[in-house]
PDB file of C-alpha atoms in Angstrom:
ATOM      1  CA  UNK A 655     115.878  95.602  54.685  1.00 58.00           C
ATOM      2  CA  UNK A 656     114.978  98.012  57.455  1.00 68.00           C
ATOM      3  CA  UNK A 657     111.767  97.440  59.296  1.00 94.00           C
ATOM      4  CA  UNK A 658     109.950  96.678  62.494  1.00 97.00           C
ATOM      5  CA  UNK A 659     109.287  93.102  63.562  1.00 97.00           C
ATOM      6  CA  UNK A 660     106.645  91.902  65.983  1.00 97.00           C
ATOM      7  CA  UNK A 661     106.526  88.402  67.350  1.00 96.00           C
ATOM      8  CA  UNK A 662     104.733  86.164  67.755  1.00 96.00           C
ATOM      9  CA  UNK A 663     101.994  86.725  65.182  1.00 96.00           C
ATOM     10  CA  UNK A 664      99.471  84.821  67.304  1.00 96.00           C
ATOM     11  CA  UNK A 665      99.576  84.363  71.078  1.00 94.00           C
ATOM     12  CA  UNK A 666      97.283  82.556  73.457  1.00 92.00           C
ATOM     13  CA  UNK A 667      97.174  83.442  77.128  1.00 89.00           C
ATOM     14  CA  UNK A 668      95.629  81.523  79.970  1.00 89.00           C
ATOM     15  CA  UNK A 669      93.788  83.295  82.741  1.00 85.00           C
ATOM     16  CA  UNK A 670      96.201  84.731  85.318  1.00 86.00           C
ATOM     17  CA  UNK A 671      99.232  84.423  83.071  1.00 91.00           C
ATOM     18  CA  UNK A 672     101.646  87.171  82.053  1.00 94.00           C
ATOM     19  CA  UNK A 673     102.769  87.231  78.439  1.00 95.00           C
ATOM     20  CA  UNK A 674     105.361  89.343  76.638  1.00 97.00           C
ATOM     21  CA  UNK A 675     105.037  90.650  73.091  1.00 97.00           C
ATOM     22  CA  UNK A 676     108.239  91.398  71.238  1.00 98.00           C
ATOM     23  CA  UNK A 677     108.922  94.464  69.080  1.00 98.00           C
ATOM     24  CA  UNK A 678     112.277  95.047  67.374  1.00 98.00           C
ATOM     25  CA  UNK A 679     113.235  97.753  64.860  1.00 97.00           C
ATOM     26  CA  UNK A 680     116.377  98.323  62.809  1.00 96.00           C
ATOM     27  CA  UNK A 681     115.377 101.727  61.470  1.00 94.00           C
ATOM     28  CA  UNK A 682     117.417 103.666  64.037  1.00 92.00           C
ATOM     29  CA  UNK A 683     114.188 105.347  65.119  1.00 92.00           C
ATOM     30  CA  UNK A 684     114.167 107.231  68.400  1.00 90.00           C
ATOM     31  CA  UNK A 685     110.572 106.687  69.451  1.00 91.00           C
ATOM     32  CA  UNK A 686     108.568 103.491  69.836  1.00 94.00           C
ATOM     33  CA  UNK A 687     104.906 102.919  70.626  1.00 95.00           C
ATOM     34  CA  UNK A 688     102.415 100.242  71.566  1.00 97.00           C
ATOM     35  CA  UNK A 689      98.794 100.473  70.472  1.00 96.00           C
ATOM     36  CA  UNK A 690      95.838  98.205  71.065  1.00 97.00           C
ATOM     37  CA  UNK A 691      93.141  97.700  68.437  1.00 96.00           C
ATOM     38  CA  UNK A 692      89.779  96.115  69.155  1.00 93.00           C
ATOM     39  CA  UNK A 693      87.436  94.926  66.357  1.00 85.00           C
ATOM     40  CA  UNK A 694      86.002  97.826  64.386  1.00 75.00           C
ATOM     41  CA  UNK A 695      87.816 100.302  66.572  1.00 78.00           C
ATOM     42  CA  UNK A 696      90.652 102.716  66.183  1.00 86.00           C
ATOM     43  CA  UNK A 697      94.021 102.453  67.868  1.00 92.00           C
ATOM     44  CA  UNK A 698      94.438 103.258  71.530  1.00 93.00           C
ATOM     45  CA  UNK A 699      97.861 104.149  72.907  1.00 93.00           C
ATOM     46  CA  UNK A 700      99.195 101.904  75.682  1.00 96.00           C
ATOM     47  CA  UNK A 701     102.778 103.113  76.223  1.00 96.00           C
ATOM     48  CA  UNK A 702     105.371 105.071  74.312  1.00 93.00           C
ATOM     49  CA  UNK A 703     109.066 105.763  74.601  1.00 93.00           C
ATOM     50  CA  UNK A 704     111.025 108.635  73.105  1.00 89.00           C
ATOM     51  CA  UNK A 705     114.487 107.567  74.243  1.00 89.00           C
ATOM     52  CA  UNK A 706     116.232 104.607  75.809  1.00 93.00           C
ATOM     53  CA  UNK A 707     115.452 103.968  79.490  1.00 94.00           C
ATOM     54  CA  UNK A 708     112.460 106.298  79.397  1.00 93.00           C
ATOM     55  CA  UNK A 709     108.794 105.651  78.656  1.00 94.00           C
ATOM     56  CA  UNK A 710     105.407 107.206  79.345  1.00 92.00           C
ATOM     57  CA  UNK A 711     101.922 105.849  79.893  1.00 94.00           C
ATOM     58  CA  UNK A 712      99.401 106.272  77.159  1.00 92.00           C
ATOM     59  CA  UNK A 713      95.632 106.312  77.465  1.00 90.00           C
ATOM     60  CA  UNK A 714      95.145 102.679  78.539  1.00 94.00           C
ATOM     61  CA  UNK A 715      98.328 101.653  80.407  1.00 96.00           C
ATOM     62  CA  UNK A 716      96.652  99.772  83.280  1.00 96.00           C
ATOM     63  CA  UNK A 717      97.527  96.071  83.232  1.00 96.00           C
ATOM     64  CA  UNK A 718     100.494  96.551  80.908  1.00 97.00           C
ATOM     65  CA  UNK A 719     104.214  97.146  81.425  1.00 97.00           C
ATOM     66  CA  UNK A 720     107.119  97.959  79.100  1.00 98.00           C
ATOM     67  CA  UNK A 721     110.883  98.403  79.106  1.00 97.00           C
ATOM     68  CA  UNK A 722     113.268 100.250  76.794  1.00 97.00           C
ATOM     69  CA  UNK A 723     116.743  98.989  77.578  1.00 97.00           C
ATOM     70  CA  UNK A 724     117.904  99.173  73.973  1.00 97.00           C
ATOM     71  CA  UNK A 725     117.012 101.601  71.203  1.00 96.00           C
ATOM     72  CA  UNK A 726     115.990  98.710  68.961  1.00 97.00           C
ATOM     73  CA  UNK A 727     113.662  96.923  71.365  1.00 98.00           C
ATOM     74  CA  UNK A 728     110.409  97.805  73.155  1.00 98.00           C
ATOM     75  CA  UNK A 729     108.739  94.681  74.609  1.00 98.00           C
ATOM     76  CA  UNK A 730     105.222  94.841  76.033  1.00 98.00           C
ATOM     77  CA  UNK A 731     104.115  92.626  78.914  1.00 97.00           C
ATOM     78  CA  UNK A 732     100.414  91.973  79.314  1.00 96.00           C
ATOM     79  CA  UNK A 733      99.955  91.181  82.981  1.00 94.00           C
ATOM     80  CA  UNK A 734      97.226  89.233  84.761  1.00 89.00           C
ATOM     81  CA  UNK A 735      95.884  92.595  85.949  1.00 88.00           C
ATOM     82  CA  UNK A 736      94.663  93.304  82.398  1.00 89.00           C
ATOM     83  CA  UNK A 737      91.154  91.879  82.570  1.00 86.00           C
ATOM     84  CA  UNK A 738      90.273  92.024  78.899  1.00 90.00           C
ATOM     85  CA  UNK A 739      93.506  91.462  76.971  1.00 93.00           C
ATOM     86  CA  UNK A 740      92.062  89.840  73.843  1.00 94.00           C
ATOM     87  CA  UNK A 741      92.948  92.293  71.068  1.00 96.00           C
ATOM     88  CA  UNK A 742      95.284  93.050  68.179  1.00 97.00           C
ATOM     89  CA  UNK A 743      98.490  94.719  69.392  1.00 98.00           C
ATOM     90  CA  UNK A 744     100.484  96.997  67.133  1.00 97.00           C
ATOM     91  CA  UNK A 745     103.989  98.296  67.680  1.00 98.00           C
ATOM     92  CA  UNK A 746     105.282 101.345  65.814  1.00 96.00           C
ATOM     93  CA  UNK A 747     108.379 103.494  65.626  1.00 95.00           C
ATOM     94  CA  UNK A 748     109.186 106.968  64.368  1.00 91.00           C
ATOM     95  CA  UNK A 749     111.832 109.635  64.093  1.00 86.00           C
ATOM     96  CA  UNK A 750     111.189 112.115  66.883  1.00 75.00           C
ATOM     97  CA  UNK A 751     113.722 114.913  67.174  1.00 68.00           C
ATOM     98  CA  UNK A 752     113.439 118.564  68.004  1.00 63.00           C
ATOM     99  CA  UNK A 753     110.112 120.001  66.967  1.00 57.00           C
ATOM    100  CA  UNK A 754     109.499 117.506  64.202  1.00 61.00           C
ATOM    101  CA  UNK A 755     107.529 114.319  64.397  1.00 64.00           C
ATOM    102  CA  UNK A 756     107.430 112.156  61.306  1.00 75.00           C
ATOM    103  CA  UNK A 757     105.091 109.335  60.349  1.00 86.00           C
ATOM    104  CA  UNK A 758     105.040 105.969  62.047  1.00 91.00           C
ATOM    105  CA  UNK A 759     106.307 102.681  60.724  1.00 94.00           C
ATOM    106  CA  UNK A 760     104.169  99.835  62.028  1.00 96.00           C
ATOM    107  CA  UNK A 761     104.870  96.196  62.639  1.00 97.00           C
ATOM    108  CA  UNK A 762     102.497  93.528  61.343  1.00 96.00           C
ATOM    109  CA  UNK A 763     100.863  93.044  64.740  1.00 97.00           C
ATOM    110  CA  UNK A 764     100.321  90.337  67.357  1.00 97.00           C
ATOM    111  CA  UNK A 765      96.869  88.894  67.901  1.00 96.00           C
ATOM    112  CA  UNK A 766      96.446  87.950  71.560  1.00 96.00           C
ATOM    113  CA  UNK A 767      93.632  85.676  72.658  1.00 94.00           C
ATOM    114  CA  UNK A 768      92.716  84.616  76.179  1.00 89.00           C
ATOM    115  CA  UNK A 769      91.811  80.933  76.413  1.00 86.00           C
TER     116      UNK A 769
ATOM    117  CA  UNK B 768      90.992 109.886  73.944  1.00 42.00           C
ATOM    118  CA  UNK B 769      89.651 110.051  70.384  1.00 47.00           C
ATOM    119  CA  UNK B 770      90.920 113.057  68.467  1.00 63.00           C
ATOM    120  CA  UNK B 771      90.135 112.248  64.848  1.00 71.00           C
ATOM    121  CA  UNK B 772      86.758 110.978  63.725  1.00 81.00           C
ATOM    122  CA  UNK B 773      86.436 109.579  60.218  1.00 84.00           C
ATOM    123  CA  UNK B 774      83.331 109.815  58.127  1.00 85.00           C
ATOM    124  CA  UNK B 775      81.781 107.709  56.715  1.00 91.00           C
ATOM    125  CA  UNK B 776      82.405 104.598  58.806  1.00 91.00           C
ATOM    126  CA  UNK B 777      82.068 102.470  55.678  1.00 94.00           C
ATOM    127  CA  UNK B 778      82.134 103.227  51.957  1.00 96.00           C
ATOM    128  CA  UNK B 779      81.484 100.884  49.044  1.00 97.00           C
ATOM    129  CA  UNK B 780      82.237 101.939  45.461  1.00 97.00           C
ATOM    130  CA  UNK B 781      82.917 100.456  42.042  1.00 97.00           C
ATOM    131  CA  UNK B 782      86.378 100.179  40.565  1.00 97.00           C
ATOM    132  CA  UNK B 783      87.331 103.337  38.700  1.00 97.00           C
ATOM    133  CA  UNK B 784      85.244 105.623  40.889  1.00 97.00           C
ATOM    134  CA  UNK B 785      86.712 108.170  43.299  1.00 97.00           C
ATOM    135  CA  UNK B 786      86.543 107.648  47.061  1.00 97.00           C
ATOM    136  CA  UNK B 787      86.405 110.502  49.541  1.00 97.00           C
ATOM    137  CA  UNK B 788      86.867 110.089  53.280  1.00 96.00           C
ATOM    138  CA  UNK B 789      86.671 112.832  55.854  1.00 96.00           C
ATOM    139  CA  UNK B 790      88.296 113.369  59.222  1.00 95.00           C
ATOM    140  CA  UNK B 791      87.349 115.862  61.906  1.00 95.00           C
ATOM    141  CA  UNK B 792      89.417 116.651  64.983  1.00 93.00           C
ATOM    142  CA  UNK B 793      89.001 118.723  68.105  1.00 91.00           C
ATOM    143  CA  UNK B 794      92.252 120.375  69.171  1.00 88.00           C
ATOM    144  CA  UNK B 795      95.054 122.208  67.382  1.00 88.00           C
ATOM    145  CA  UNK B 796      97.557 120.090  65.483  1.00 88.00           C
ATOM    146  CA  UNK B 797     101.136 120.111  64.222  1.00 87.00           C
ATOM    147  CA  UNK B 798     100.244 117.786  61.399  1.00 90.00           C
ATOM    148  CA  UNK B 799      97.631 115.265  60.301  1.00 93.00           C
ATOM    149  CA  UNK B 800      98.483 111.904  58.801  1.00 94.00           C
ATOM    150  CA  UNK B 801      96.550 109.268  56.873  1.00 96.00           C
ATOM    151  CA  UNK B 802      97.205 105.554  57.196  1.00 96.00           C
ATOM    152  CA  UNK B 803      95.895 102.463  55.473  1.00 97.00           C
ATOM    153  CA  UNK B 804      95.327  99.051  57.074  1.00 96.00           C
ATOM    154  CA  UNK B 805      94.611  95.854  55.215  1.00 95.00           C
ATOM    155  CA  UNK B 806      92.629  93.308  57.188  1.00 91.00           C
ATOM    156  CA  UNK B 807      94.687  91.746  59.984  1.00 89.00           C
ATOM    157  CA  UNK B 808      97.820  93.695  59.128  1.00 93.00           C
ATOM    158  CA  UNK B 809      99.740  96.661  60.455  1.00 94.00           C
ATOM    159  CA  UNK B 810      99.096 100.218  59.312  1.00 95.00           C
ATOM    160  CA  UNK B 811     100.959 101.805  56.419  1.00 96.00           C
ATOM    161  CA  UNK B 812     101.715 105.525  56.368  1.00 95.00           C
ATOM    162  CA  UNK B 813     100.210 107.201  53.287  1.00 96.00           C
ATOM    163  CA  UNK B 814     100.655 110.932  53.591  1.00 95.00           C
ATOM    164  CA  UNK B 815     101.396 113.695  56.107  1.00 93.00           C
ATOM    165  CA  UNK B 816     100.048 117.229  55.833  1.00 95.00           C
ATOM    166  CA  UNK B 817     101.373 119.993  58.082  1.00 92.00           C
ATOM    167  CA  UNK B 818      99.141 122.540  59.778  1.00 92.00           C
ATOM    168  CA  UNK B 819     100.372 125.313  57.456  1.00 94.00           C
ATOM    169  CA  UNK B 820      99.565 123.312  54.312  1.00 96.00           C
ATOM    170  CA  UNK B 821      96.159 123.197  52.635  1.00 97.00           C
ATOM    171  CA  UNK B 822      96.556 120.459  50.038  1.00 98.00           C
ATOM    172  CA  UNK B 823      98.965 117.671  49.261  1.00 97.00           C
ATOM    173  CA  UNK B 824      99.187 115.059  46.520  1.00 96.00           C
ATOM    174  CA  UNK B 825     100.832 111.668  46.317  1.00 95.00           C
ATOM    175  CA  UNK B 826     100.078 109.564  43.244  1.00 97.00           C
ATOM    176  CA  UNK B 827      96.311 108.904  43.239  1.00 97.00           C
ATOM    177  CA  UNK B 828      95.930 110.403  46.721  1.00 98.00           C
ATOM    178  CA  UNK B 829      94.886 113.956  47.426  1.00 98.00           C
ATOM    179  CA  UNK B 830      94.644 115.276  50.972  1.00 98.00           C
ATOM    180  CA  UNK B 831      93.175 118.596  52.015  1.00 98.00           C
ATOM    181  CA  UNK B 832      93.329 120.289  55.400  1.00 98.00           C
ATOM    182  CA  UNK B 833      91.064 123.046  56.714  1.00 97.00           C
ATOM    183  CA  UNK B 834      92.350 124.107  60.119  1.00 95.00           C
ATOM    184  CA  UNK B 835      89.536 126.631  60.564  1.00 96.00           C
ATOM    185  CA  UNK B 836      87.012 123.778  60.379  1.00 95.00           C
ATOM    186  CA  UNK B 837      89.377 121.285  62.014  1.00 95.00           C
ATOM    187  CA  UNK B 838      88.832 118.832  59.190  1.00 96.00           C
ATOM    188  CA  UNK B 839      90.700 116.928  56.518  1.00 97.00           C
ATOM    189  CA  UNK B 840      89.694 114.844  53.537  1.00 97.00           C
ATOM    190  CA  UNK B 841      91.406 112.008  51.693  1.00 97.00           C
ATOM    191  CA  UNK B 842      90.510 111.506  48.049  1.00 98.00           C
ATOM    192  CA  UNK B 843      91.532 108.356  46.202  1.00 98.00           C
ATOM    193  CA  UNK B 844      91.066 108.771  42.460  1.00 98.00           C
ATOM    194  CA  UNK B 845      90.410 105.980  39.958  1.00 98.00           C
ATOM    195  CA  UNK B 846      90.045 103.407  42.713  1.00 97.00           C
ATOM    196  CA  UNK B 847      91.149  99.804  42.315  1.00 97.00           C
ATOM    197  CA  UNK B 848      90.058  96.614  44.052  1.00 97.00           C
ATOM    198  CA  UNK B 849      93.477  96.614  45.744  1.00 97.00           C
ATOM    199  CA  UNK B 850      92.546  99.880  47.510  1.00 98.00           C
ATOM    200  CA  UNK B 851      90.084  97.906  49.656  1.00 98.00           C
ATOM    201  CA  UNK B 852      91.224  98.557  53.242  1.00 97.00           C
ATOM    202  CA  UNK B 853      90.523 100.619  56.338  1.00 95.00           C
ATOM    203  CA  UNK B 854      91.785 104.187  56.279  1.00 96.00           C
ATOM    204  CA  UNK B 855      92.678 106.090  59.436  1.00 95.00           C
ATOM    205  CA  UNK B 856      93.500 109.693  60.127  1.00 95.00           C
ATOM    206  CA  UNK B 857      95.876 110.507  62.966  1.00 93.00           C
ATOM    207  CA  UNK B 858      96.770 113.821  64.534  1.00 91.00           C
ATOM    208  CA  UNK B 859      99.995 115.064  66.073  1.00 87.00           C
ATOM    209  CA  UNK B 860      99.106 117.689  68.633  1.00 79.00           C
ATOM    210  CA  UNK B 861     101.516 120.243  70.063  1.00 74.00           C
ATOM    211  CA  UNK B 862     102.800 120.411  73.596  1.00 65.00           C
ATOM    212  CA  UNK B 863     102.095 123.530  75.625  1.00 57.00           C
ATOM    213  CA  UNK B 864     105.760 124.501  75.251  1.00 57.00           C
ATOM    214  CA  UNK B 865     105.643 124.002  71.487  1.00 58.00           C
ATOM    215  CA  UNK B 866     106.946 121.176  69.378  1.00 57.00           C
ATOM    216  CA  UNK B 867     105.475 117.721  69.243  1.00 58.00           C
ATOM    217  CA  UNK B 868     104.253 115.295  71.865  1.00 66.00           C
ATOM    218  CA  UNK B 869     105.711 112.691  69.525  1.00 69.00           C
ATOM    219  CA  UNK B 870     102.556 110.626  69.739  1.00 80.00           C
ATOM    220  CA  UNK B 871      99.629 110.288  67.372  1.00 87.00           C
ATOM    221  CA  UNK B 872      95.945 110.005  68.187  1.00 89.00           C
ATOM    222  CA  UNK B 873      93.994 107.833  65.751  1.00 91.00           C
ATOM    223  CA  UNK B 874      90.372 107.852  64.684  1.00 90.00           C
ATOM    224  CA  UNK B 875      88.216 104.738  64.280  1.00 90.00           C
ATOM    225  CA  UNK B 876      88.718 104.554  60.537  1.00 93.00           C
ATOM    226  CA  UNK B 877      86.720 104.283  57.329  1.00 94.00           C
ATOM    227  CA  UNK B 878      86.325 100.827  55.791  1.00 95.00           C
ATOM    228  CA  UNK B 879      86.587 101.232  52.020  1.00 97.00           C
ATOM    229  CA  UNK B 880      85.416  98.434  49.758  1.00 97.00           C
ATOM    230  CA  UNK B 881      86.166  98.726  46.044  1.00 97.00           C
ATOM    231  CA  UNK B 882      84.125  96.278  43.994  1.00 96.00           C
ATOM    232  CA  UNK B 883      85.626  94.921  40.766  1.00 93.00           C
TER     233      UNK B 883
END
């Protein structure tokens, strides 16, 4: 079955530690995205990538980094510079070609907690 | 930046009733999309309506779009307890050169509770 997989489901980070969240898709989608969701809030865009080896900052990129070495994979690193990383992180992918942008397919999310 | 704003923030209805949620946005759009999120899960795409469309149906869902008022509504008919979830609108805004930015801007959502 085609889909998008995020791992781990739950992640605990100590102060000053970098952690990496995994996102893998087998949908052959061009574009991939990382969003952050805080309780009772909407989704805020962290980073997005339209093609391999290229990515752009979203609205809240500070303290985060990404890579897009393969079409299928878009890992997100939460660095120690991110002062308030506790949140629910959602990865998504979509077809993005020409003038058309289709709907997103989301992963099931990673809940990150600072301990 | 927050483009779409859903209204109401929370809605509680009885099973069998209709539920209507509204979304307002600020800038021009290519399309507007509605998503559903069950508690602690990822979002699921429900329906996409393009800027040149006024109404769209999918099963028990009906979406309208009024670009002159920069607003959209999602109607769920004959609601079921399983419809309990948060519903988000998201907008795809055009680039200056035309076409899509290929990124969506989400609102804060409406929490719908359907009581059995």
